[in-house]
Amino acid sequence: MTGSRRPGGLSRRHFALALPSALLASGCAAPHRGTGRPGDPIVLTLLSHYASGALRDALQRPVDEWNATHDRVKVRTEAVEFTDLLTTLMVRQAAGQGADIIHPYCLWNGQLVRAGVLRPAPAEHAEEIRNGYGAAAVGAASVGGRVYGYPTEVQTYALYYNKRLLRGAGIDGPPRTWRELEEAAHRTARRDRYGNTLVQGFGLSTYDDSTTVGQTLALLNAAGGRFVSADGRGTAIDSPAGRAVFGLEHRLVAGGASAPGVNVYQAFPSGQVAMVVSAGWWTESLKELMGADYREVGVAPVPRPGAGYAHATLSTGFMLGVNAAGGHPREAWEFLHWLNTERVGVKGARKGAAATRMSALQVSVGSLTGRADDMRTLLGEGGDPNLRPFLDALAYAVPEPNVPGAQQAKSLLRRNIEALWTGQQSIDEALRTTRRQVDREVSRSW
Amino acid sequence: MVNALAPQTAERAAPSPPSAGPAVDGRRRGRRRQVVVAYLFLAPTLLFFAVFLFLPLGFALLLSMSRWAGFHLGDIDPVGLDNFAGLFADGSTFLTPVLTNTLLFALGTVVLALAGSVLVATCVDRLRFQGLWRTLYFLPIVTTVVAVGNVWKYMYEPGGLVNGVLNAAGLGSVAFLQDPDTALPSVVVVQAWASVGTAILVLTAGLKSIPESYYEAAALDGAGQVTVFLRITLPLLRPSLLFVCVTQFLTGLQSFALIIVMTKGGPGDATAVAALEMYRQAFSYGDWGTASAAAFVLFLVVLVVTLAQLWFFRRKGEDA
């Protein structure tokens, strides 16, 4: 090495090493957090998918309130669309530009914990979270029994039904069992002479994860089944409950009561779907889309295989966690505690009624949090009765699995459900392929 | 400027002939200076290639033999060839149907686009207002893939324009994008439609370069339209056809934007292609090792296919 170096100069090898190192160092340098001068405030960044419209404004309000009342620590919100959230988290983290506070979809928690992105909640915060939220919300915000953040938006799944279509088929109320569901689906379904679907009895749709995996898992949970095994290292879908759900969906599609090609998010508001399992956030969209026709929409708990089964459904959600690479974890947890735990007066509610700022924020955009007491306060007596089944489900919902590799497991399940619905696979093949593929990928992720 | 330095150094070296040593040294110094100046001029380009080609290529090669979740550079964990083995392991979908779909998608696109563009370019070459026609056929190229994909998606839907035409003809509806047997061909048609504009531009330019005297001679000999097309137009159009064929195949093998808009790779795996799988592995599942390994496998496929095309056309006498 010394042979190639001229006195007082850098060798070519040094230069070759220094150039990429300098490029990497400049790219990975710690992000600028405030001025860093003594006495100047610490600026925490919060990255979420509340990027536009009501969601952005709803989050900005409490953040502005915090900034107006706290001199030492300020919070700056940064937002990207949900579809870009995971990518943004990855790229910024790899470049050393990760936000101090992140707002991930709980499905990704296993992946984020395994990659060392999320900081475990300090004991006092973890205790607060365990005591203040429903089991599903706490489960979604935990990985391996350890809590990693404050649950924010929680979605539970229930059965939406069109009262007019059910009445038209001579059915008085929503189905409570799978037998009633199948019967109602077949009686309400209609097609024209060219095979075009006029009314879908039960909305099975390949449109997105929610319409395929979401409602399949809600039905699976209602049948007492689970997607991921207890140890989190494989799938448990190849079970009697899994076989029953795949069988139900297969019969509905094969019998013409369901048409997977139809986009249920458009078809249901147009009165072309009699029943569909979906999450609580949809109520607000339906109100806007349907106007006066919304009064024909009812919501009921997810039907069970039989009367002897306990109520169960799926819950999904987001949480606010603290970045392990952030420089001010104590301040970040302090802000999260203020946002998610401190109770403030609720406008329009009975005198003395209080709820957390996050609960008020979520309800203002038509969503729920895992704090059932807050939800009852905020929704009040005169609220939309269609939200009640979602609220009740907070007590018995099963959180979406969030083990490492959960996102890939969900994608693989979706592909096999679609293959089942479109006749590419039999029920046995779909269960077997899902088990083989998910077991392989999830075990690789640990 | 590099050349301008040479005479100066030569002049400086000239007055000292008694000893060969200093003259040789001077020439060496001058040459070294020339080399330094040349590299200085090349430096911006070399730096560009280093940063945007060699650095990512090296990083991708490193990742293809590592496990990395995409978050911390310090967590890159070498695993040898495990990622490549995983792609072809029992139960993996990468070879079938993903890679098979990729080749079918590219092949279908090339065949349709090439046939369509030869037909259209030949017709356009005989029409008035050729610029207008070329512009019209080029419009899909300047339209975003998202818009193209969504419009075609609505047209394919039950109750959409295509099914409406079928129903008007008394035929039943077809679930084009929902049926695994028709989903891939349906997307291939859209990709071919969207890429035919470029091919038409290249081929019309190729047609213009064929000397008119050949056609006049053929007419004097009484050759028919088909004979003229097969014996004169097609052989002389071969350089343009080679270019279109190679570029369309490369695009087809690497593209996934249209698929993500129209089918998201479904139903099941019916339209899953390699580039989409790479994107999912990296950005959705955080498995950058598998994604990078898949990228190198795709690179090899692209290389082999391109070399095969070049060999085929050269065999036919075309100097590519």
JSON list of N, CA and C in Angstrom, two decimals, chain A residues 82-147:
[
{"chain": "A", "resi": 82, "resn": "PHE", "atom": "N", "xyz": [-50.84, 6.31, 2.01]},
{"chain": "A", "resi": 82, "resn": "PHE", "atom": "CA", "xyz": [-50.66, 5.00, 2.65]},
{"chain": "A", "resi": 82, "resn": "PHE", "atom": "C", "xyz": [-49.87, 4.04, 1.77]},
{"chain": "A", "resi": 83, "resn": "THR", "atom": "N", "xyz": [-50.12, 4.07, 0.46]},
{"chain": "A", "resi": 83, "resn": "THR", "atom": "CA", "xyz": [-49.44, 3.14, -0.45]},
{"chain": "A", "resi": 83, "resn": "THR", "atom": "C", "xyz": [-47.93, 3.37, -0.46]},
{"chain": "A", "resi": 84, "resn": "ASP", "atom": "N", "xyz": [-47.49, 4.56, -0.05]},
{"chain": "A", "resi": 84, "resn": "ASP", "atom": "CA", "xyz": [-46.05, 4.86, -0.05]},
{"chain": "A", "resi": 84, "resn": "ASP", "atom": "C", "xyz": [-45.45, 4.79, 1.35]},
{"chain": "A", "resi": 85, "resn": "LEU", "atom": "N", "xyz": [-46.28, 4.49, 2.35]},
{"chain": "A", "resi": 85, "resn": "LEU", "atom": "CA", "xyz": [-45.80, 4.62, 3.73]},
{"chain": "A", "resi": 85, "resn": "LEU", "atom": "C", "xyz": [-44.66, 3.65, 4.06]},
{"chain": "A", "resi": 86, "resn": "LEU", "atom": "N", "xyz": [-44.83, 2.38, 3.75]},
{"chain": "A", "resi": 86, "resn": "LEU", "atom": "CA", "xyz": [-43.79, 1.39, 4.10]},
{"chain": "A", "resi": 86, "resn": "LEU", "atom": "C", "xyz": [-42.50, 1.68, 3.35]},
{"chain": "A", "resi": 87, "resn": "THR", "atom": "N", "xyz": [-42.63, 2.01, 2.07]},
{"chain": "A", "resi": 87, "resn": "THR", "atom": "CA", "xyz": [-41.45, 2.33, 1.26]},
{"chain": "A", "resi": 87, "resn": "THR", "atom": "C", "xyz": [-40.73, 3.54, 1.84]},
{"chain": "A", "resi": 88, "resn": "THR", "atom": "N", "xyz": [-41.51, 4.56, 2.21]},
{"chain": "A", "resi": 88, "resn": "THR", "atom": "CA", "xyz": [-40.90, 5.77, 2.76]},
{"chain": "A", "resi": 88, "resn": "THR", "atom": "C", "xyz": [-40.18, 5.46, 4.07]},
{"chain": "A", "resi": 89, "resn": "LEU", "atom": "N", "xyz": [-40.83, 4.64, 4.91]},
{"chain": "A", "resi": 89, "resn": "LEU", "atom": "CA", "xyz": [-40.20, 4.25, 6.17]},
{"chain": "A", "resi": 89, "resn": "LEU", "atom": "C", "xyz": [-38.86, 3.58, 5.91]},
{"chain": "A", "resi": 90, "resn": "MET", "atom": "N", "xyz": [-38.84, 2.66, 4.94]},
{"chain": "A", "resi": 90, "resn": "MET", "atom": "CA", "xyz": [-37.62, 1.91, 4.62]},
{"chain": "A", "resi": 90, "resn": "MET", "atom": "C", "xyz": [-36.52, 2.83, 4.13]},
{"chain": "A", "resi": 91, "resn": "VAL", "atom": "N", "xyz": [-36.87, 3.61, 3.11]},
{"chain": "A", "resi": 91, "resn": "VAL", "atom": "CA", "xyz": [-35.85, 4.43, 2.45]},
{"chain": "A", "resi": 91, "resn": "VAL", "atom": "C", "xyz": [-35.28, 5.46, 3.41]},
{"chain": "A", "resi": 92, "resn": "ARG", "atom": "N", "xyz": [-36.16, 6.10, 4.19]},
{"chain": "A", "resi": 92, "resn": "ARG", "atom": "CA", "xyz": [-35.68, 7.13, 5.11]},
{"chain": "A", "resi": 92, "resn": "ARG", "atom": "C", "xyz": [-34.85, 6.52, 6.23]},
{"chain": "A", "resi": 93, "resn": "GLN", "atom": "N", "xyz": [-35.26, 5.33, 6.69]},
{"chain": "A", "resi": 93, "resn": "GLN", "atom": "CA", "xyz": [-34.51, 4.69, 7.76]},
{"chain": "A", "resi": 93, "resn": "GLN", "atom": "C", "xyz": [-33.11, 4.31, 7.27]},
{"chain": "A", "resi": 94, "resn": "ALA", "atom": "N", "xyz": [-33.05, 3.74, 6.05]},
{"chain": "A", "resi": 94, "resn": "ALA", "atom": "CA", "xyz": [-31.75, 3.33, 5.50]},
{"chain": "A", "resi": 94, "resn": "ALA", "atom": "C", "xyz": [-30.84, 4.53, 5.27]},
{"chain": "A", "resi": 95, "resn": "ALA", "atom": "N", "xyz": [-31.44, 5.69, 5.00]},
{"chain": "A", "resi": 95, "resn": "ALA", "atom": "CA", "xyz": [-30.65, 6.90, 4.75]},
{"chain": "A", "resi": 95, "resn": "ALA", "atom": "C", "xyz": [-30.39, 7.68, 6.04]},
{"chain": "A", "resi": 96, "resn": "GLY", "atom": "N", "xyz": [-30.81, 7.13, 7.19]},
{"chain": "A", "resi": 96, "resn": "GLY", "atom": "CA", "xyz": [-30.60, 7.83, 8.46]},
{"chain": "A", "resi": 96, "resn": "GLY", "atom": "C", "xyz": [-31.51, 9.02, 8.63]},
{"chain": "A", "resi": 97, "resn": "GLN", "atom": "N", "xyz": [-32.61, 9.05, 7.88]},
{"chain": "A", "resi": 97, "resn": "GLN", "atom": "CA", "xyz": [-33.53, 10.19, 7.93]},
{"chain": "A", "resi": 97, "resn": "GLN", "atom": "C", "xyz": [-34.88, 9.79, 8.54]},
{"chain": "A", "resi": 98, "resn": "GLY", "atom": "N", "xyz": [-34.89, 8.69, 9.28]},
{"chain": "A", "resi": 98, "resn": "GLY", "atom": "CA", "xyz": [-36.14, 8.21, 9.86]},
{"chain": "A", "resi": 98, "resn": "GLY", "atom": "C", "xyz": [-36.79, 9.22, 10.78]},
{"chain": "A", "resi": 99, "resn": "ALA", "atom": "N", "xyz": [-38.13, 9.28, 10.75]},
{"chain": "A", "resi": 99, "resn": "ALA", "atom": "CA", "xyz": [-38.84, 10.21, 11.63]},
{"chain": "A", "resi": 99, "resn": "ALA", "atom": "C", "xyz": [-38.74, 9.73, 13.08]},
{"chain": "A", "resi": 100, "resn": "ASP", "atom": "N", "xyz": [-38.87, 10.65, 14.03]},
{"chain": "A", "resi": 100, "resn": "ASP", "atom": "CA", "xyz": [-38.80, 10.27, 15.45]},
{"chain": "A", "resi": 100, "resn": "ASP", "atom": "C", "xyz": [-39.99, 9.43, 15.86]},
{"chain": "A", "resi": 101, "resn": "ILE", "atom": "N", "xyz": [-41.17, 9.81, 15.32]},
{"chain": "A", "resi": 101, "resn": "ILE", "atom": "CA", "xyz": [-42.39, 9.08, 15.65]},
{"chain": "A", "resi": 101, "resn": "ILE", "atom": "C", "xyz": [-42.97, 8.55, 14.35]},
{"chain": "A", "resi": 102, "resn": "ILE", "atom": "N", "xyz": [-43.30, 7.26, 14.34]},
{"chain": "A", "resi": 102, "resn": "ILE", "atom": "CA", "xyz": [-43.86, 6.70, 13.10]},
{"chain": "A", "resi": 102, "resn": "ILE", "atom": "C", "xyz": [-45.23, 6.10, 13.38]},
{"chain": "A", "resi": 103, "resn": "HIS", "atom": "N", "xyz": [-46.02, 6.01, 12.32]},
{"chain": "A", "resi": 103, "resn": "HIS", "atom": "CA", "xyz": [-47.43, 5.60, 12.45]},
{"chain": "A", "resi": 103, "resn": "HIS", "atom": "C", "xyz": [-47.68, 4.41, 11.52]},
{"chain": "A", "resi": 104, "resn": "PRO", "atom": "N", "xyz": [-47.11, 3.24, 11.86]},
{"chain": "A", "resi": 104, "resn": "PRO", "atom": "CA", "xyz": [-47.22, 2.11, 10.91]},
{"chain": "A", "resi": 104, "resn": "PRO", "atom": "C", "xyz": [-48.55, 1.37, 11.02]},
{"chain": "A", "resi": 105, "resn": "TYR", "atom": "N", "xyz": [-48.87, 0.68, 9.93]},
{"chain": "A", "resi": 105, "resn": "TYR", "atom": "CA", "xyz": [-49.98, -0.28, 9.92]},
{"chain": "A", "resi": 105, "resn": "TYR", "atom": "C", "xyz": [-49.50, -1.45, 10.78]},
{"chain": "A", "resi": 106, "resn": "CYS", "atom": "N", "xyz": [-50.32, -1.92, 11.70]},
{"chain": "A", "resi": 106, "resn": "CYS", "atom": "CA", "xyz": [-49.87, -2.92, 12.67]},
{"chain": "A", "resi": 106, "resn": "CYS", "atom": "C", "xyz": [-49.42, -4.23, 12.03]},
{"chain": "A", "resi": 107, "resn": "LEU", "atom": "N", "xyz": [-49.89, -4.51, 10.81]},
{"chain": "A", "resi": 107, "resn": "LEU", "atom": "CA", "xyz": [-49.47, -5.70, 10.09]},
{"chain": "A", "resi": 107, "resn": "LEU", "atom": "C", "xyz": [-47.95, -5.73, 9.92]},
{"chain": "A", "resi": 108, "resn": "TRP", "atom": "N", "xyz": [-47.34, -4.54, 9.85]},
{"chain": "A", "resi": 108, "resn": "TRP", "atom": "CA", "xyz": [-45.90, -4.46, 9.59]},
{"chain": "A", "resi": 108, "resn": "TRP", "atom": "C", "xyz": [-45.07, -4.52, 10.88]},
{"chain": "A", "resi": 109, "resn": "ASN", "atom": "N", "xyz": [-45.72, -4.56, 12.02]},
{"chain": "A", "resi": 109, "resn": "ASN", "atom": "CA", "xyz": [-44.98, -4.42, 13.27]},
{"chain": "A", "resi": 109, "resn": "ASN", "atom": "C", "xyz": [-43.89, -5.47, 13.45]},
{"chain": "A", "resi": 110, "resn": "GLY", "atom": "N", "xyz": [-44.21, -6.74, 13.11]},
{"chain": "A", "resi": 110, "resn": "GLY", "atom": "CA", "xyz": [-43.21, -7.80, 13.25]},
{"chain": "A", "resi": 110, "resn": "GLY", "atom": "C", "xyz": [-41.98, -7.51, 12.40]},
{"chain": "A", "resi": 111, "resn": "GLN", "atom": "N", "xyz": [-42.23, -7.07, 11.17]},
{"chain": "A", "resi": 111, "resn": "GLN", "atom": "CA", "xyz": [-41.16, -6.74, 10.24]},
{"chain": "A", "resi": 111, "resn": "GLN", "atom": "C", "xyz": [-40.31, -5.57, 10.79]},
{"chain": "A", "resi": 112, "resn": "LEU", "atom": "N", "xyz": [-41.01, -4.56, 11.33]},
{"chain": "A", "resi": 112, "resn": "LEU", "atom": "CA", "xyz": [-40.31, -3.37, 11.83]},
{"chain": "A", "resi": 112, "resn": "LEU", "atom": "C", "xyz": [-39.53, -3.69, 13.11]},
{"chain": "A", "resi": 113, "resn": "VAL", "atom": "N", "xyz": [-40.11, -4.53, 13.96]},
{"chain": "A", "resi": 113, "resn": "VAL", "atom": "CA", "xyz": [-39.42, -4.89, 15.20]},
{"chain": "A", "resi": 113, "resn": "VAL", "atom": "C", "xyz": [-38.19, -5.72, 14.87]},
{"chain": "A", "resi": 114, "resn": "ARG", "atom": "N", "xyz": [-38.34, -6.67, 13.95]},
{"chain": "A", "resi": 114, "resn": "ARG", "atom": "CA", "xyz": [-37.21, -7.53, 13.59]},
{"chain": "A", "resi": 114, "resn": "ARG", "atom": "C", "xyz": [-36.08, -6.71, 12.97]},
{"chain": "A", "resi": 115, "resn": "ALA", "atom": "N", "xyz": [-36.44, -5.64, 12.26]},
{"chain": "A", "resi": 115, "resn": "ALA", "atom": "CA", "xyz": [-35.42, -4.78, 11.63]},
{"chain": "A", "resi": 115, "resn": "ALA", "atom": "C", "xyz": [-34.89, -3.74, 12.61]},
{"chain": "A", "resi": 116, "resn": "GLY", "atom": "N", "xyz": [-35.37, -3.76, 13.84]},
{"chain": "A", "resi": 116, "resn": "GLY", "atom": "CA", "xyz": [-34.87, -2.82, 14.85]},
{"chain": "A", "resi": 116, "resn": "GLY", "atom": "C", "xyz": [-35.34, -1.40, 14.66]},
{"chain": "A", "resi": 117, "resn": "VAL", "atom": "N", "xyz": [-36.47, -1.20, 14.00]},
{"chain": "A", "resi": 117, "resn": "VAL", "atom": "CA", "xyz": [-36.95, 0.16, 13.75]},
{"chain": "A", "resi": 117, "resn": "VAL", "atom": "C", "xyz": [-37.77, 0.68, 14.94]},
{"chain": "A", "resi": 118, "resn": "LEU", "atom": "N", "xyz": [-38.57, -0.19, 15.53]},
{"chain": "A", "resi": 118, "resn": "LEU", "atom": "CA", "xyz": [-39.45, 0.27, 16.62]},
{"chain": "A", "resi": 118, "resn": "LEU", "atom": "C", "xyz": [-38.79, 0.08, 17.98]},
{"chain": "A", "resi": 119, "resn": "ARG", "atom": "N", "xyz": [-38.97, 1.10, 18.82]},
{"chain": "A", "resi": 119, "resn": "ARG", "atom": "CA", "xyz": [-38.45, 1.04, 20.19]},
{"chain": "A", "resi": 119, "resn": "ARG", "atom": "C", "xyz": [-39.55, 0.51, 21.10]},
{"chain": "A", "resi": 120, "resn": "PRO", "atom": "N", "xyz": [-39.28, -0.47, 21.95]},
{"chain": "A", "resi": 120, "resn": "PRO", "atom": "CA", "xyz": [-40.34, -0.96, 22.86]},
{"chain": "A", "resi": 120, "resn": "PRO", "atom": "C", "xyz": [-40.83, 0.17, 23.77]},
{"chain": "A", "resi": 121, "resn": "ALA", "atom": "N", "xyz": [-42.11, 0.12, 24.09]},
{"chain": "A", "resi": 121, "resn": "ALA", "atom": "CA", "xyz": [-42.66, 1.16, 24.96]},
{"chain": "A", "resi": 121, "resn": "ALA", "atom": "C", "xyz": [-42.06, 1.02, 26.35]},
{"chain": "A", "resi": 122, "resn": "PRO", "atom": "N", "xyz": [-41.66, 2.14, 26.98]},
{"chain": "A", "resi": 122, "resn": "PRO", "atom": "CA", "xyz": [-41.17, 2.07, 28.37]},
{"chain": "A", "resi": 122, "resn": "PRO", "atom": "C", "xyz": [-42.26, 1.47, 29.27]},
{"chain": "A", "resi": 123, "resn": "ALA", "atom": "N", "xyz": [-41.84, 0.91, 30.39]},
{"chain": "A", "resi": 123, "resn": "ALA", "atom": "CA", "xyz": [-42.76, 0.14, 31.24]},
{"chain": "A", "resi": 123, "resn": "ALA", "atom": "C", "xyz": [-44.04, 0.90, 31.59]},
{"chain": "A", "resi": 124, "resn": "GLU", "atom": "N", "xyz": [-43.90, 2.21, 31.96]},
{"chain": "A", "resi": 124, "resn": "GLU", "atom": "CA", "xyz": [-45.09, 2.94, 32.40]},
{"chain": "A", "resi": 124, "resn": "GLU", "atom": "C", "xyz": [-46.07, 3.16, 31.24]},
{"chain": "A", "resi": 125, "resn": "HIS", "atom": "N", "xyz": [-45.54, 3.36, 30.04]},
{"chain": "A", "resi": 125, "resn": "HIS", "atom": "CA", "xyz": [-46.41, 3.54, 28.87]},
{"chain": "A", "resi": 125, "resn": "HIS", "atom": "C", "xyz": [-47.06, 2.21, 28.49]},
{"chain": "A", "resi": 126, "resn": "ALA", "atom": "N", "xyz": [-46.27, 1.14, 28.54]},
{"chain": "A", "resi": 126, "resn": "ALA", "atom": "CA", "xyz": [-46.81, -0.18, 28.20]},
{"chain": "A", "resi": 126, "resn": "ALA", "atom": "C", "xyz": [-47.96, -0.54, 29.14]},
{"chain": "A", "resi": 127, "resn": "GLU", "atom": "N", "xyz": [-47.78, -0.21, 30.39]},
{"chain": "A", "resi": 127, "resn": "GLU", "atom": "CA", "xyz": [-48.82, -0.49, 31.39]},
{"chain": "A", "resi": 127, "resn": "GLU", "atom": "C", "xyz": [-50.09, 0.30, 31.08]},
{"chain": "A", "resi": 128, "resn": "GLU", "atom": "N", "xyz": [-49.88, 1.57, 30.76]},
{"chain": "A", "resi": 128, "resn": "GLU", "atom": "CA", "xyz": [-51.00, 2.44, 30.40]},
{"chain": "A", "resi": 128, "resn": "GLU", "atom": "C", "xyz": [-51.77, 1.89, 29.19]},
{"chain": "A", "resi": 129, "resn": "ILE", "atom": "N", "xyz": [-51.01, 1.42, 28.21]},
{"chain": "A", "resi": 129, "resn": "ILE", "atom": "CA", "xyz": [-51.63, 0.90, 26.97]},
{"chain": "A", "resi": 129, "resn": "ILE", "atom": "C", "xyz": [-52.41, -0.37, 27.27]},
{"chain": "A", "resi": 130, "resn": "ARG", "atom": "N", "xyz": [-51.81, -1.26, 28.05]},
{"chain": "A", "resi": 130, "resn": "ARG", "atom": "CA", "xyz": [-52.49, -2.53, 28.39]},
{"chain": "A", "resi": 130, "resn": "ARG", "atom": "C", "xyz": [-53.80, -2.28, 29.13]},
{"chain": "A", "resi": 131, "resn": "ASN", "atom": "N", "xyz": [-53.78, -1.26, 30.00]},
{"chain": "A", "resi": 131, "resn": "ASN", "atom": "CA", "xyz": [-54.98, -1.00, 30.82]},
{"chain": "A", "resi": 131, "resn": "ASN", "atom": "C", "xyz": [-56.03, -0.17, 30.09]},
{"chain": "A", "resi": 132, "resn": "GLY", "atom": "N", "xyz": [-55.58, 0.65, 29.13]},
{"chain": "A", "resi": 132, "resn": "GLY", "atom": "CA", "xyz": [-56.50, 1.62, 28.55]},
{"chain": "A", "resi": 132, "resn": "GLY", "atom": "C", "xyz": [-57.20, 1.17, 27.28]},
{"chain": "A", "resi": 133, "resn": "TYR", "atom": "N", "xyz": [-56.71, 0.12, 26.64]},
{"chain": "A", "resi": 133, "resn": "TYR", "atom": "CA", "xyz": [-57.26, -0.28, 25.33]},
{"chain": "A", "resi": 133, "resn": "TYR", "atom": "C", "xyz": [-57.80, -1.70, 25.36]},
{"chain": "A", "resi": 134, "resn": "GLY", "atom": "N", "xyz": [-58.64, -2.00, 24.38]},
{"chain": "A", "resi": 134, "resn": "GLY", "atom": "CA", "xyz": [-59.18, -3.35, 24.24]},
{"chain": "A", "resi": 134, "resn": "GLY", "atom": "C", "xyz": [-58.08, -4.33, 23.85]},
{"chain": "A", "resi": 135, "resn": "ALA", "atom": "N", "xyz": [-58.37, -5.62, 24.07]},
{"chain": "A", "resi": 135, "resn": "ALA", "atom": "CA", "xyz": [-57.36, -6.65, 23.83]},
{"chain": "A", "resi": 135, "resn": "ALA", "atom": "C", "xyz": [-56.88, -6.67, 22.38]},
{"chain": "A", "resi": 136, "resn": "ALA", "atom": "N", "xyz": [-57.79, -6.48, 21.43]},
{"chain": "A", "resi": 136, "resn": "ALA", "atom": "CA", "xyz": [-57.41, -6.52, 20.01]},
{"chain": "A", "resi": 136, "resn": "ALA", "atom": "C", "xyz": [-56.43, -5.40, 19.69]},
{"chain": "A", "resi": 137, "resn": "ALA", "atom": "N", "xyz": [-56.69, -4.20, 20.21]},
{"chain": "A", "resi": 137, "resn": "ALA", "atom": "CA", "xyz": [-55.81, -3.06, 19.94]},
{"chain": "A", "resi": 137, "resn": "ALA", "atom": "C", "xyz": [-54.44, -3.27, 20.57]},
{"chain": "A", "resi": 138, "resn": "VAL", "atom": "N", "xyz": [-54.42, -3.79, 21.80]},
{"chain": "A", "resi": 138, "resn": "VAL", "atom": "CA", "xyz": [-53.14, -4.04, 22.47]},
{"chain": "A", "resi": 138, "resn": "VAL", "atom": "C", "xyz": [-52.38, -5.14, 21.71]},
{"chain": "A", "resi": 139, "resn": "GLY", "atom": "N", "xyz": [-53.10, -6.17, 21.29]},
{"chain": "A", "resi": 139, "resn": "GLY", "atom": "CA", "xyz": [-52.46, -7.26, 20.54]},
{"chain": "A", "resi": 139, "resn": "GLY", "atom": "C", "xyz": [-51.85, -6.75, 19.25]},
{"chain": "A", "resi": 140, "resn": "ALA", "atom": "N", "xyz": [-52.55, -5.86, 18.57]},
{"chain": "A", "resi": 140, "resn": "ALA", "atom": "CA", "xyz": [-52.06, -5.35, 17.29]},
{"chain": "A", "resi": 140, "resn": "ALA", "atom": "C", "xyz": [-50.80, -4.49, 17.49]},
{"chain": "A", "resi": 141, "resn": "ALA", "atom": "N", "xyz": [-50.72, -3.82, 18.64]},
{"chain": "A", "resi": 141, "resn": "ALA", "atom": "CA", "xyz": [-49.57, -2.94, 18.90]},
{"chain": "A", "resi": 141, "resn": "ALA", "atom": "C", "xyz": [-48.43, -3.67, 19.59]},
{"chain": "A", "resi": 142, "resn": "SER", "atom": "N", "xyz": [-48.58, -4.98, 19.76]},
{"chain": "A", "resi": 142, "resn": "SER", "atom": "CA", "xyz": [-47.55, -5.77, 20.45]},
{"chain": "A", "resi": 142, "resn": "SER", "atom": "C", "xyz": [-46.94, -6.80, 19.50]},
{"chain": "A", "resi": 143, "resn": "VAL", "atom": "N", "xyz": [-45.69, -7.12, 19.76]},
{"chain": "A", "resi": 143, "resn": "VAL", "atom": "CA", "xyz": [-45.03, -8.21, 19.03]},
{"chain": "A", "resi": 143, "resn": "VAL", "atom": "C", "xyz": [-44.35, -9.09, 20.07]},
{"chain": "A", "resi": 144, "resn": "GLY", "atom": "N", "xyz": [-44.66, -10.38, 20.05]},
{"chain": "A", "resi": 144, "resn": "GLY", "atom": "CA", "xyz": [-44.09, -11.30, 21.03]},
{"chain": "A", "resi": 144, "resn": "GLY", "atom": "C", "xyz": [-44.44, -10.91, 22.45]},
{"chain": "A", "resi": 145, "resn": "GLY", "atom": "N", "xyz": [-45.63, -10.34, 22.65]},
{"chain": "A", "resi": 145, "resn": "GLY", "atom": "CA", "xyz": [-46.08, -9.98, 24.00]},
{"chain": "A", "resi": 145, "resn": "GLY", "atom": "C", "xyz": [-45.53, -8.65, 24.50]},
{"chain": "A", "resi": 146, "resn": "ARG", "atom": "N", "xyz": [-44.70, -7.98, 23.71]},
{"chain": "A", "resi": 146, "resn": "ARG", "atom": "CA", "xyz": [-44.11, -6.70, 24.11]},
{"chain": "A", "resi": 146, "resn": "ARG", "atom": "C", "xyz": [-44.82, -5.56, 23.38]},
{"chain": "A", "resi": 147, "resn": "VAL", "atom": "N", "xyz": [-45.20, -4.53, 24.13]},
{"chain": "A", "resi": 147, "resn": "VAL", "atom": "CA", "xyz": [-45.93, -3.41, 23.52]},
{"chain": "A", "resi": 147, "resn": "VAL", "atom": "C", "xyz": [-44.95, -2.43, 22.86]}
]
